[in-house]
Coordinates of C-alpha atoms in Angstrom, one line a residue:
Chain A
M1 CA -37.7 -15.3 17.2
T2 CA -38.6 -19.0 17.7
N3 CA -34.9 -19.8 18.5
R4 CA -35.0 -17.3 21.3
T5 CA -35.5 -19.8 24.1
V6 CA -32.8 -22.1 22.6
V7 CA -30.0 -19.5 22.3
T8 CA -30.4 -17.9 25.7
R9 CA -27.5 -15.5 26.3
R10 CA -24.8 -17.2 28.2
T11 CA -23.8 -15.8 31.6
W12 CA -20.3 -14.6 32.1
R13 CA -19.5 -17.7 34.2
Q14 CA -20.5 -19.9 31.3
A15 CA -18.7 -17.8 28.7
L16 CA -15.5 -17.8 30.8
R17 CA -15.6 -21.5 31.3
R18 CA -16.1 -22.2 27.6
D19 CA -13.8 -19.5 26.1
W20 CA -11.2 -19.0 28.8
Q21 CA -8.4 -19.8 26.3
L22 CA -9.7 -17.0 24.0
Y23 CA -10.0 -14.5 26.8
S24 CA -6.4 -15.4 28.0
L25 CA -5.1 -14.3 24.5
A26 CA -6.7 -10.9 25.1
V27 CA -4.9 -10.4 28.5
L28 CA -1.6 -8.9 27.2
P29 CA -3.2 -6.7 24.6
L30 CA -5.7 -5.4 27.2
L31 CA -2.8 -4.7 29.5
F32 CA -1.2 -2.7 26.6
F33 CA -4.3 -0.6 26.1
L34 CA -4.7 0.0 29.8
V35 CA -1.1 1.0 30.5
F36 CA -0.1 2.8 27.3
R37 CA -3.4 4.3 26.1
Y38 CA -5.8 4.7 29.0
L39 CA -3.3 5.5 31.8
P40 CA -1.9 8.5 29.9
M41 CA -5.5 9.7 29.4
I42 CA -6.0 9.7 33.2
G43 CA -2.5 11.1 33.5
N44 CA -3.9 14.3 32.1
V45 CA -5.1 15.2 35.6
I46 CA -1.6 16.6 36.1
A47 CA -3.0 19.6 34.1
F48 CA -5.0 20.3 37.3
R49 CA -2.4 19.1 39.8
R50 CA 1.1 20.2 40.6
F51 CA 3.4 17.7 39.2
E52 CA 7.0 17.2 40.3
P53 CA 9.5 15.2 38.2
G54 CA 10.2 12.0 40.0
G55 CA 7.0 12.3 42.0
S56 CA 3.6 10.6 41.5
L57 CA 2.4 10.0 38.0
F58 CA -0.7 11.9 38.9
G59 CA 0.8 14.9 40.6
E60 CA 1.1 16.0 44.2
E61 CA -1.8 18.4 45.0
W62 CA -4.8 20.0 43.4
V63 CA -4.3 23.4 42.0
G64 CA -7.5 23.8 40.1
L65 CA -7.5 25.7 36.9
R66 CA -4.2 27.5 37.6
Y67 CA -2.3 26.1 34.6
V68 CA -5.3 26.7 32.3
E69 CA -5.4 30.3 33.4
M70 CA -1.7 30.5 32.9
F71 CA -1.7 29.5 29.3
L72 CA -4.8 31.5 28.5
S73 CA -3.0 34.7 29.6
D74 CA 0.2 33.7 27.9
P75 CA 0.8 35.8 24.8
T76 CA 3.1 33.1 23.3
F77 CA 0.2 30.6 23.6
W78 CA -2.1 32.8 21.5
Q79 CA 0.7 33.3 18.9
V80 CA 1.1 29.5 18.6
F81 CA -2.6 29.1 18.6
R82 CA -2.9 31.4 15.5
N83 CA 0.0 29.6 13.8
T84 CA -1.8 26.3 14.4
L85 CA -5.0 27.5 12.8
W86 CA -3.1 28.9 9.8
I87 CA -1.1 25.8 9.2
G88 CA -4.1 23.6 9.8
A89 CA -6.3 25.5 7.5
L90 CA -3.7 25.7 4.7
T91 CA -3.0 22.0 5.0
L92 CA -6.7 21.2 4.8
V93 CA -7.2 23.5 1.8
F94 CA -4.3 21.9 -0.2
C95 CA -3.9 18.4 1.1
F96 CA -7.6 17.5 1.0
P97 CA -8.6 18.3 -2.6
I98 CA -5.3 17.5 -4.5
P99 CA -5.6 13.7 -4.0
I100 CA -9.2 13.8 -5.4
V101 CA -8.1 15.7 -8.5
L102 CA -5.1 13.4 -8.9
A103 CA -7.3 10.3 -8.5
L104 CA -9.8 11.6 -11.1
L105 CA -6.9 12.3 -13.6
L106 CA -5.4 8.8 -13.0
N107 CA -8.8 7.3 -13.5
E108 CA -8.9 8.7 -17.0
V109 CA -5.6 7.1 -18.0
R110 CA -6.4 4.3 -20.4
T111 CA -2.8 2.8 -20.6
R112 CA -2.5 0.4 -17.7
A113 CA 1.3 0.4 -17.6
L114 CA 1.4 4.2 -17.5
K115 CA -1.2 4.4 -14.7
R116 CA 0.7 1.8 -12.7
F117 CA 3.9 3.7 -13.1
V118 CA 2.5 7.1 -12.1
Q119 CA 0.9 5.5 -9.1
S120 CA 4.1 3.7 -7.9
V121 CA 6.1 6.9 -8.2
S122 CA 3.6 9.1 -6.4
Y123 CA 3.2 6.6 -3.5
L124 CA 7.0 6.6 -2.9
P125 CA 7.4 9.6 -0.6
H126 CA 4.8 8.2 1.8
F127 CA 7.2 5.3 2.6
L128 CA 10.1 7.5 3.7
S129 CA 10.8 8.7 7.2
V130 CA 9.7 12.2 8.0
V131 CA 13.3 12.9 8.9
I132 CA 14.3 12.0 5.3
V133 CA 11.5 14.1 3.9
A134 CA 12.6 17.1 6.1
G135 CA 16.2 16.5 5.1
I136 CA 15.3 16.5 1.4
T137 CA 13.1 19.6 1.8
L138 CA 15.9 21.5 3.5
Q139 CA 18.4 20.4 0.8
M140 CA 16.1 21.5 -2.0
L141 CA 15.7 24.9 -0.5
S142 CA 19.2 25.5 0.8
T143 CA 21.1 28.5 -0.6
D144 CA 22.9 26.1 -3.0
G145 CA 19.9 24.0 -3.7
P146 CA 18.0 23.6 -7.0
V147 CA 15.3 26.1 -6.2
N148 CA 17.9 28.9 -5.6
H149 CA 19.8 27.6 -8.6
V150 CA 16.7 28.4 -10.8
L151 CA 16.2 31.8 -9.0
T152 CA 19.8 32.9 -9.7
R153 CA 19.5 31.8 -13.3
L154 CA 16.4 34.0 -13.6
G155 CA 18.5 36.9 -12.1
H156 CA 17.1 36.8 -8.6
E157 CA 19.1 37.0 -5.4
P158 CA 19.2 33.6 -3.6
V159 CA 16.6 33.3 -0.9
R160 CA 17.3 31.9 2.5
F161 CA 14.0 30.0 2.6
I162 CA 14.8 28.1 5.8
Q163 CA 15.5 31.2 7.9
E164 CA 12.7 33.5 6.6
P165 CA 9.5 33.3 8.7
E166 CA 7.3 34.4 5.8
W167 CA 8.3 31.3 3.8
F168 CA 7.7 28.7 6.5
R169 CA 4.0 28.0 5.8
A170 CA 4.6 27.5 2.1
I171 CA 7.5 25.2 2.7
Y172 CA 5.5 23.1 5.2
V173 CA 2.4 22.8 3.1
G174 CA 4.5 22.2 0.0
S175 CA 6.5 19.3 1.5
E176 CA 3.2 17.9 3.0
V177 CA 1.6 17.9 -0.5
W178 CA 4.7 16.3 -2.0
Q179 CA 4.7 13.5 0.7
T180 CA 1.0 12.7 0.9
A181 CA -0.7 13.6 -2.3
G182 CA 0.0 10.4 -4.2
W183 CA -0.8 8.1 -1.3
G184 CA -4.0 10.1 -0.6
T185 CA -5.3 8.9 -4.0
I186 CA -5.4 5.3 -3.0
L187 CA -8.7 5.3 -1.2
Y188 CA -10.4 7.3 -3.9
L189 CA -9.1 4.9 -6.6
A190 CA -10.5 2.1 -4.5
A191 CA -13.8 3.9 -4.3
L192 CA -13.7 4.5 -8.1
T193 CA -13.5 0.8 -8.9
T194 CA -16.7 0.2 -7.1
I195 CA -18.8 2.5 -9.3
D196 CA -21.1 0.5 -11.5
D197 CA -20.2 0.7 -15.2
D198 CA -24.0 0.7 -16.0
L199 CA -24.2 4.2 -14.6
Y200 CA -21.7 5.5 -17.1
E201 CA -23.6 3.6 -19.8
A202 CA -26.9 5.2 -18.8
A203 CA -25.3 8.7 -18.6
R204 CA -23.9 8.3 -22.1
I205 CA -27.2 7.2 -23.5
D206 CA -28.7 10.3 -21.9
G207 CA -26.1 12.3 -23.9
A208 CA -23.7 13.1 -21.1
N209 CA -20.2 13.9 -22.3
R210 CA -17.0 13.1 -20.4
W211 CA -17.2 16.1 -18.1
R212 CA -20.9 15.5 -17.3
Q213 CA -20.2 11.9 -16.6
I214 CA -17.5 12.9 -14.1
W215 CA -19.8 15.5 -12.5
H216 CA -22.9 13.3 -12.3
V217 CA -21.5 9.8 -11.8
T218 CA -17.9 9.8 -10.7
L219 CA -18.0 12.5 -8.0
P220 CA -21.2 11.3 -6.4
G221 CA -19.7 7.8 -6.4
I222 CA -16.7 8.8 -4.3
R223 CA -18.7 11.2 -2.1
P224 CA -18.8 8.9 0.9
T225 CA -15.0 8.5 0.8
M226 CA -14.6 12.2 0.4
I227 CA -16.8 13.0 3.4
T228 CA -15.2 10.4 5.6
L229 CA -11.7 11.7 4.9
L230 CA -12.9 15.3 5.3
I231 CA -14.2 14.4 8.8
L232 CA -11.0 12.7 9.7
N233 CA -8.9 15.6 8.4
T234 CA -11.1 18.1 10.4
G235 CA -10.6 16.0 13.6
T236 CA -6.8 16.2 13.3
F237 CA -6.9 19.9 12.3
L238 CA -5.0 21.1 15.3
A239 CA -2.7 18.1 15.5
V240 CA -0.7 19.5 12.5
G241 CA 2.4 17.6 11.5
F242 CA 4.2 18.0 14.8
E243 CA 7.2 15.9 13.9
K244 CA 7.8 17.6 10.6
I245 CA 7.6 21.1 12.1
L246 CA 10.0 20.1 14.8
L247 CA 12.4 19.1 12.1
L248 CA 11.9 22.0 9.8
Y249 CA 11.7 25.0 12.1
N250 CA 14.3 27.0 14.0
P251 CA 14.2 29.9 16.4
L252 CA 14.3 32.3 13.4
T253 CA 11.1 30.9 12.0
Y254 CA 9.2 30.5 15.4
P255 CA 7.0 33.6 14.6
T256 CA 5.1 31.6 11.9
A257 CA 6.3 28.0 12.5
D258 CA 5.7 27.4 16.2
V259 CA 2.4 25.5 16.8
I260 CA 0.6 24.3 19.9
S261 CA 2.3 20.9 19.9
T262 CA 5.8 22.2 19.3
Y263 CA 5.3 24.8 22.0
L264 CA 4.1 22.3 24.5
Y265 CA 7.0 20.0 23.6
R266 CA 9.5 22.8 24.4
T267 CA 7.8 23.9 27.6
G268 CA 7.0 20.3 28.8
V269 CA 10.0 18.2 27.9
E270 CA 12.7 20.8 27.4
S271 CA 11.8 23.1 30.3
N272 CA 10.2 20.5 32.6
S273 CA 6.9 22.4 33.1
F274 CA 4.9 19.2 32.9
S275 CA 1.7 20.4 34.4
Y276 CA 1.6 23.6 32.3
A277 CA 2.3 21.6 29.1
A278 CA -0.2 18.9 30.0
A279 CA -2.9 21.7 30.3
I280 CA -2.1 22.9 26.8
G281 CA -2.1 19.3 25.5
L282 CA -5.5 18.6 27.1
F283 CA -6.9 21.7 25.6
E284 CA -5.7 20.7 22.1
A285 CA -7.1 17.1 22.5
V286 CA -10.5 18.3 23.7
I287 CA -10.8 20.8 20.8
G288 CA -9.8 17.9 18.4
L289 CA -12.5 15.7 19.9
V290 CA -15.1 18.5 19.7
L291 CA -14.1 19.2 16.1
I292 CA -14.4 15.6 14.9
T293 CA -17.8 15.1 16.7
T294 CA -19.2 18.3 15.3
A295 CA -18.0 17.5 11.7
N296 CA -19.5 14.0 12.1
Q297 CA -22.9 15.4 13.3
L298 CA -22.9 18.0 10.6
S299 CA -22.2 15.5 7.9
R300 CA -24.7 13.0 9.2
R301 CA -27.5 15.7 9.2
T302 CA -26.6 17.2 5.8
V303 CA -25.3 14.4 3.6
G304 CA -26.2 11.3 5.6
T305 CA -22.6 10.0 5.8
S306 CA -20.9 9.6 9.2
L307 CA -18.1 7.8 10.9
W308 CA -20.3 6.5 13.7
Chain B
M1 CA -17.9 1.9 -28.4
V2 CA -18.3 5.5 -29.5
R3 CA -15.2 7.1 -30.9
P4 CA -13.6 9.5 -28.5
S5 CA -14.5 13.1 -29.2
R6 CA -12.0 15.7 -30.2
S7 CA -12.2 17.5 -26.9
Y8 CA -11.7 14.2 -25.0
R9 CA -8.5 13.6 -27.0
V10 CA -7.3 17.0 -26.1
F11 CA -8.1 16.3 -22.5
Q12 CA -6.1 13.0 -22.7
G13 CA -3.1 14.9 -24.0
V14 CA -3.3 17.5 -21.2
N15 CA -3.8 14.8 -18.6
A16 CA -0.7 13.0 -19.8
V17 CA 1.3 16.2 -19.5
V18 CA 0.0 16.9 -16.0
L19 CA 0.8 13.4 -14.8
T20 CA 4.2 13.6 -16.3
L21 CA 4.8 16.8 -14.3
V22 CA 3.6 15.0 -11.1
V23 CA 6.1 12.2 -11.8
I24 CA 8.9 14.7 -12.4
V25 CA 8.1 16.8 -9.3
T26 CA 8.0 13.7 -7.2
L27 CA 11.2 12.1 -8.5
Y28 CA 13.4 15.2 -9.0
P29 CA 14.3 15.7 -5.3
F30 CA 15.5 12.1 -5.1
V31 CA 17.6 12.4 -8.2
N32 CA 19.1 15.6 -7.0
I33 CA 20.0 14.2 -3.6
I34 CA 21.7 11.2 -5.2
A35 CA 23.6 13.5 -7.6
R36 CA 24.7 15.7 -4.7
S37 CA 25.9 12.7 -2.6
F38 CA 28.3 11.9 -5.4
S39 CA 29.4 15.5 -6.2
G40 CA 32.4 17.5 -5.2
E41 CA 31.7 19.9 -2.4
R42 CA 32.9 22.9 -4.5
H43 CA 30.2 22.2 -7.1
I44 CA 27.5 21.8 -4.6
R45 CA 28.4 25.1 -3.0
A46 CA 28.3 26.8 -6.4
G47 CA 24.8 25.4 -6.8
E48 CA 25.7 23.5 -10.0
V49 CA 24.4 20.1 -9.2
T50 CA 21.0 19.4 -10.8
L51 CA 20.5 16.0 -12.4
W52 CA 23.9 14.5 -12.6
P53 CA 26.9 14.5 -10.2
K54 CA 29.4 17.3 -10.9
G55 CA 33.1 16.6 -10.1
F56 CA 32.4 13.0 -9.1
D57 CA 33.7 12.5 -5.6
L58 CA 33.4 9.7 -3.1
T59 CA 35.1 11.4 -0.2
T60 CA 31.9 12.0 1.7
Y61 CA 30.8 8.4 1.3
D62 CA 34.3 7.5 2.6
I63 CA 33.8 9.8 5.7
V64 CA 30.3 8.4 6.5
F65 CA 31.5 4.8 5.9
H66 CA 34.3 5.3 8.4
D67 CA 32.0 6.9 11.0
A68 CA 31.6 4.2 13.6
M69 CA 28.6 6.0 15.1
F70 CA 26.7 5.9 11.8
W71 CA 27.1 2.1 11.6
R72 CA 26.3 1.7 15.3
N73 CA 23.1 3.7 14.8
Y74 CA 22.3 1.8 11.7
G75 CA 22.6 -1.4 13.6
N76 CA 20.4 0.0 16.4
T77 CA 17.7 0.8 13.8
V78 CA 17.8 -2.8 12.6
Y79 CA 17.7 -4.1 16.2
Y80 CA 14.8 -1.8 17.3
T81 CA 12.8 -2.6 14.2
V82 CA 13.1 -6.4 14.7
V83 CA 12.3 -6.3 18.4
S84 CA 9.4 -3.9 18.1
T85 CA 7.9 -5.6 15.1
A86 CA 8.1 -9.0 16.9
I87 CA 6.2 -7.7 19.9
A88 CA 3.7 -5.8 17.8
M89 CA 2.9 -8.9 15.7
V90 CA 2.3 -11.1 18.8
L91 CA 0.0 -8.7 20.5
T92 CA -1.8 -7.6 17.4
T93 CA -2.4 -11.2 16.2
C94 CA -3.7 -12.4 19.6
Y95 CA -6.1 -9.5 19.9
A96 CA -7.3 -9.6 16.3
Y97 CA -8.0 -13.3 16.7
V98 CA -10.0 -12.8 19.8
L99 CA -12.0 -9.9 18.2
S100 CA -12.7 -12.0 15.1
K101 CA -14.8 -14.6 17.2
K102 CA -18.3 -13.2 16.8
R103 CA -19.8 -15.6 19.4
L104 CA -17.5 -14.3 22.1
K105 CA -19.3 -12.6 25.0
G106 CA -18.1 -9.0 25.6
R107 CA -16.6 -8.8 22.1
G108 CA -18.2 -5.4 21.5
L109 CA -16.6 -4.0 24.6
L110 CA -13.2 -5.3 23.5
V111 CA -13.5 -3.7 20.1
G112 CA -14.6 -0.4 21.7
I113 CA -11.6 -0.3 24.0
A114 CA -9.3 -0.4 21.0
V115 CA -11.3 1.9 18.7
F116 CA -11.8 4.7 21.2
T117 CA -8.0 5.2 21.3
M118 CA -8.1 6.2 17.7
F119 CA -10.1 9.4 18.5
F120 CA -8.7 10.4 21.9
T121 CA -5.2 9.9 23.2
G122 CA -3.3 10.8 26.3
G123 CA -1.1 13.4 24.7
L124 CA 2.7 13.9 24.7
I125 CA 3.3 15.0 28.3
P126 CA 1.4 12.2 30.2
N127 CA 3.0 9.6 27.9
Y128 CA 6.4 11.1 28.6
V129 CA 5.8 11.1 32.3
L130 CA 4.5 7.5 32.1
I131 CA 7.5 6.1 30.2
T132 CA 9.9 7.9 32.5
S133 CA 8.2 6.7 35.7
L134 CA 8.2 3.1 34.4
G135 CA 11.9 3.4 34.1
L136 CA 11.8 2.5 30.3
K137 CA 14.1 5.4 29.3
N138 CA 17.2 4.3 27.4
T139 CA 15.8 0.9 26.7
V140 CA 14.3 -0.6 23.5
W141 CA 11.1 -1.1 25.5
A142 CA 10.4 2.6 25.4
L143 CA 10.1 2.4 21.6
A144 CA 8.5 -1.1 21.3
L145 CA 5.9 -1.2 24.0
P146 CA 3.9 2.1 23.6
N147 CA 3.4 1.2 19.8
A148 CA 2.8 -2.5 20.2
I149 CA -0.7 -2.3 18.7
S150 CA -1.8 0.0 15.8
V151 CA -5.6 -0.1 15.8
F152 CA -5.7 0.3 12.1
N153 CA -3.5 -2.8 11.6
L154 CA -5.6 -4.6 14.2
L155 CA -8.8 -4.0 12.3
V156 CA -7.3 -5.1 9.0
M157 CA -6.2 -8.4 10.6
K158 CA -9.6 -8.9 12.4
A159 CA -11.3 -8.5 9.0
F160 CA -9.1 -11.1 7.5
F161 CA -9.6 -13.6 10.3
E162 CA -13.4 -13.1 10.1
N163 CA -13.3 -14.2 6.4
L164 CA -11.6 -17.5 7.1
P165 CA -13.9 -20.5 6.7
S166 CA -15.2 -21.4 10.2
E167 CA -15.7 -25.1 9.3
L168 CA -11.9 -25.7 9.4
E169 CA -11.7 -24.5 13.0
E170 CA -14.7 -26.4 14.1
A171 CA -13.3 -29.6 12.6
A172 CA -10.0 -29.0 14.4
Q173 CA -11.8 -28.4 17.6
I174 CA -13.6 -31.7 17.2
D175 CA -10.3 -33.4 16.6
G176 CA -9.2 -32.1 20.0
L177 CA -7.1 -29.0 19.3
S178 CA -7.2 -26.3 21.9
T179 CA -7.8 -22.6 21.0
Y180 CA -4.0 -22.0 21.0
G181 CA -3.5 -25.0 18.8
I182 CA -6.1 -23.8 16.3
L183 CA -4.5 -20.4 16.2
A184 CA -1.0 -21.7 15.7
R185 CA -1.6 -24.7 13.5
I186 CA -4.8 -23.8 11.5
V187 CA -5.4 -20.1 11.4
L188 CA -1.9 -18.7 11.1
P189 CA -0.7 -21.0 8.3
L190 CA -3.9 -19.9 6.4
S191 CA -3.1 -16.2 7.1
K192 CA 0.4 -15.9 5.6
A193 CA -0.7 -13.1 3.3
V194 CA -2.1 -10.8 6.1
V195 CA 0.7 -11.7 8.5
A196 CA 3.3 -10.7 5.8
T197 CA 1.4 -7.4 5.2
M198 CA 1.3 -6.6 8.9
V199 CA 5.0 -7.4 9.3
L200 CA 5.7 -4.9 6.5
F201 CA 3.4 -2.2 7.9
Y202 CA 5.0 -2.4 11.3
S203 CA 8.6 -2.8 10.2
V204 CA 8.4 0.2 7.9
S205 CA 6.8 2.4 10.5
F206 CA 9.4 1.3 13.2
W207 CA 12.3 1.8 10.7
N208 CA 11.1 5.3 9.9
S209 CA 10.3 6.5 13.4
W210 CA 12.6 8.9 15.2
F211 CA 10.6 10.9 17.7
G212 CA 10.3 8.2 20.4
A213 CA 14.0 7.5 20.2
F214 CA 14.7 11.2 20.3
L215 CA 12.5 11.6 23.5
Y216 CA 13.5 8.5 25.4
L217 CA 17.1 7.7 24.5
D218 CA 19.8 10.0 25.9
R219 CA 23.0 8.6 24.7
T220 CA 24.2 8.9 21.0
E221 CA 25.3 5.3 20.9
L222 CA 21.7 4.2 21.5
M223 CA 20.2 6.3 18.8
P224 CA 18.7 4.9 15.6
V225 CA 20.0 6.2 12.3
T226 CA 16.9 8.5 11.8
V227 CA 18.0 10.5 14.9
Y228 CA 21.6 10.5 13.6
L229 CA 20.2 12.2 10.4
R230 CA 18.0 14.6 12.4
N231 CA 21.1 15.7 14.4
L232 CA 22.9 16.4 11.2
I233 CA 19.9 18.5 10.0
A234 CA 19.6 20.3 13.3
G235 CA 23.3 21.0 13.3
A236 CA 23.0 22.6 9.9
T237 CA 19.9 24.7 10.5
G238 CA 19.9 25.2 14.2
G239 CA 19.9 28.8 15.4
G240 CA 20.7 32.0 13.6
N241 CA 24.3 32.2 14.6
A242 CA 25.4 32.8 11.0
G243 CA 29.0 33.6 10.2
A244 CA 31.7 32.7 7.7
G245 CA 32.9 29.8 9.7
T246 CA 29.5 28.2 10.4
E247 CA 28.5 28.8 6.7
Q248 CA 31.5 26.7 5.6
L249 CA 30.7 24.1 8.2
S250 CA 27.1 23.8 7.1
Q251 CA 28.2 23.3 3.5
V252 CA 30.2 20.3 4.5
A253 CA 27.3 19.1 6.6
A254 CA 25.1 19.5 3.5
N255 CA 27.3 17.0 1.7
I256 CA 27.2 14.6 4.6
Q257 CA 23.4 15.1 4.9
A258 CA 23.0 14.1 1.2
V259 CA 25.0 10.9 1.7
T260 CA 23.2 10.0 4.9
I261 CA 19.8 10.6 3.3
V262 CA 20.7 8.3 0.5
L263 CA 22.1 5.6 2.8
T264 CA 19.1 5.8 5.2
S265 CA 16.5 5.6 2.5
L266 CA 18.3 2.9 0.6
P267 CA 16.7 -0.1 2.3
I268 CA 13.2 1.3 1.7
L269 CA 14.0 2.2 -1.9
C270 CA 15.3 -1.3 -2.5
V271 CA 12.4 -3.2 -1.1
Y272 CA 9.7 -0.7 -2.2
P273 CA 9.1 -2.0 -5.7
F274 CA 8.5 -5.5 -4.3
V275 CA 6.4 -4.7 -1.3
Q276 CA 4.3 -1.8 -2.7
R277 CA 1.4 -3.9 -3.9
Y278 CA 1.1 -5.6 -0.5
F279 CA 0.7 -2.2 1.2
V280 CA -1.8 -1.2 -1.4
S281 CA -4.0 -4.3 -1.0
G282 CA -3.6 -4.0 2.8
V283 CA -4.9 -0.4 2.9
M284 CA -7.7 -1.3 0.5
L285 CA -8.7 -4.2 2.8
G286 CA -8.6 -1.8 5.8
A287 CA -10.6 0.8 4.0
V288 CA -13.4 -1.5 2.8
K289 CA -13.7 -3.5 6.0
G290 CA -12.5 -1.1 8.8

């Protein structure tokens, strides 16, 4: 408080004169954010304007909510909306808890070398391109792949997994778990190392066995991490693995595999209906923003952890 | 130390079994793909290949090795990765350094500009329209520029810079070094660890990416190898036009797919054991500080 008169806030003119070299380093990055991040946000106005390829970035004339009404009355949109909810929900149900369980199991391993080995192996799929993961998935499930090999050994007919709509969700979620489960443990393992050993000591003195220790010490210890990741997962709920679906699906599996983002890719980029697709994309982004804000608020009120 | 109880030892046994299963389930697909890539086509079609190549056969490797387009695309991947990573490193380092200066007026705003883009983005269509209107289609810039700063990487780097001792920079300033000089001659030499981590993060993500190239590059000779692979996959699964002829064709394609998958993931698999711990520590740093 006493220093207040001494450290008066500098005016912009003084700050610029003193730090102009620092500010100059920020010019190119700011240009990047402006052009490649904020301009596309504004570019979303083409959802309300008629856009013509080769014309202005922001469309030609106002058409109001025409494109929004168009997709709301489009039966395909509602089908892909349902598919998105399904795949998003299944991904959340499986991909969120599995890393937690895996991290708890890894944490109980007392042999360091073994723990290291399991971790290294389970991280590996995360480092591969989604194209490779999709390729491996399709090879595993092809009619001559190992899965069908086992099925025929057991006396089943081979299943054409890739062409059956009823299999798509299982395939997608399965490959997602395979690719992300190991890497997902990393933040939990980091959180686990910060738990104070004295807490375990105290719990043991109070007569808590291993299970009780996990329940009363370990889980509360990683709760902030769990909540943070849950909020983030909820926020990206609708933005389900677009690239992977694009690689795994085909017209035969559209009934269950086609999601909002793949549909808008096909209508926008392949059929050149830019304004229509932009309207769908904006709808998706706004729902995502609403979801993440709601989840954040809810968690702040109920458990006191939030992203902001 | 209390002796472990009987039930805890049972748990340890079960745990070991579960984790072994995790390892097997994770590794098996790789082993199978490698076995397939070396197997005779007839044995693959019969579904006989599991852990070990059946009817050892290098014909498919020979076919892929003699495919000029494959090597062309492989070279493209290397080129795109190097250019994109270089641009990303320059922009990320500059901005992270600026953000790490706590005394800077307007710093909060500069951080906010970056962080907001983590939660709201323009979306596919406006981005596509933008890249097209800027005339970046069919150039490396369409891949490099839109991904020049990853906000996550930016925050990791900023956290690292903030932890450097400020006395060194002050001393350099008194000795007459400019801001650029301090960054180049004092800060960067002290930051080799984080710079190396960031180069790794960026280069792996550019090496693995495919969708940008798929969207913005039209000619096959410009494609990276990931798109080469995706076209093989799409050729094998695309559409429902089943028939004896296409069935046979897709079997051959399956063999080529296996070889391409092995060759494309090879660089990552080779460097993975050496770089893994850097990634891990980088993510931890980002998680704790971000």
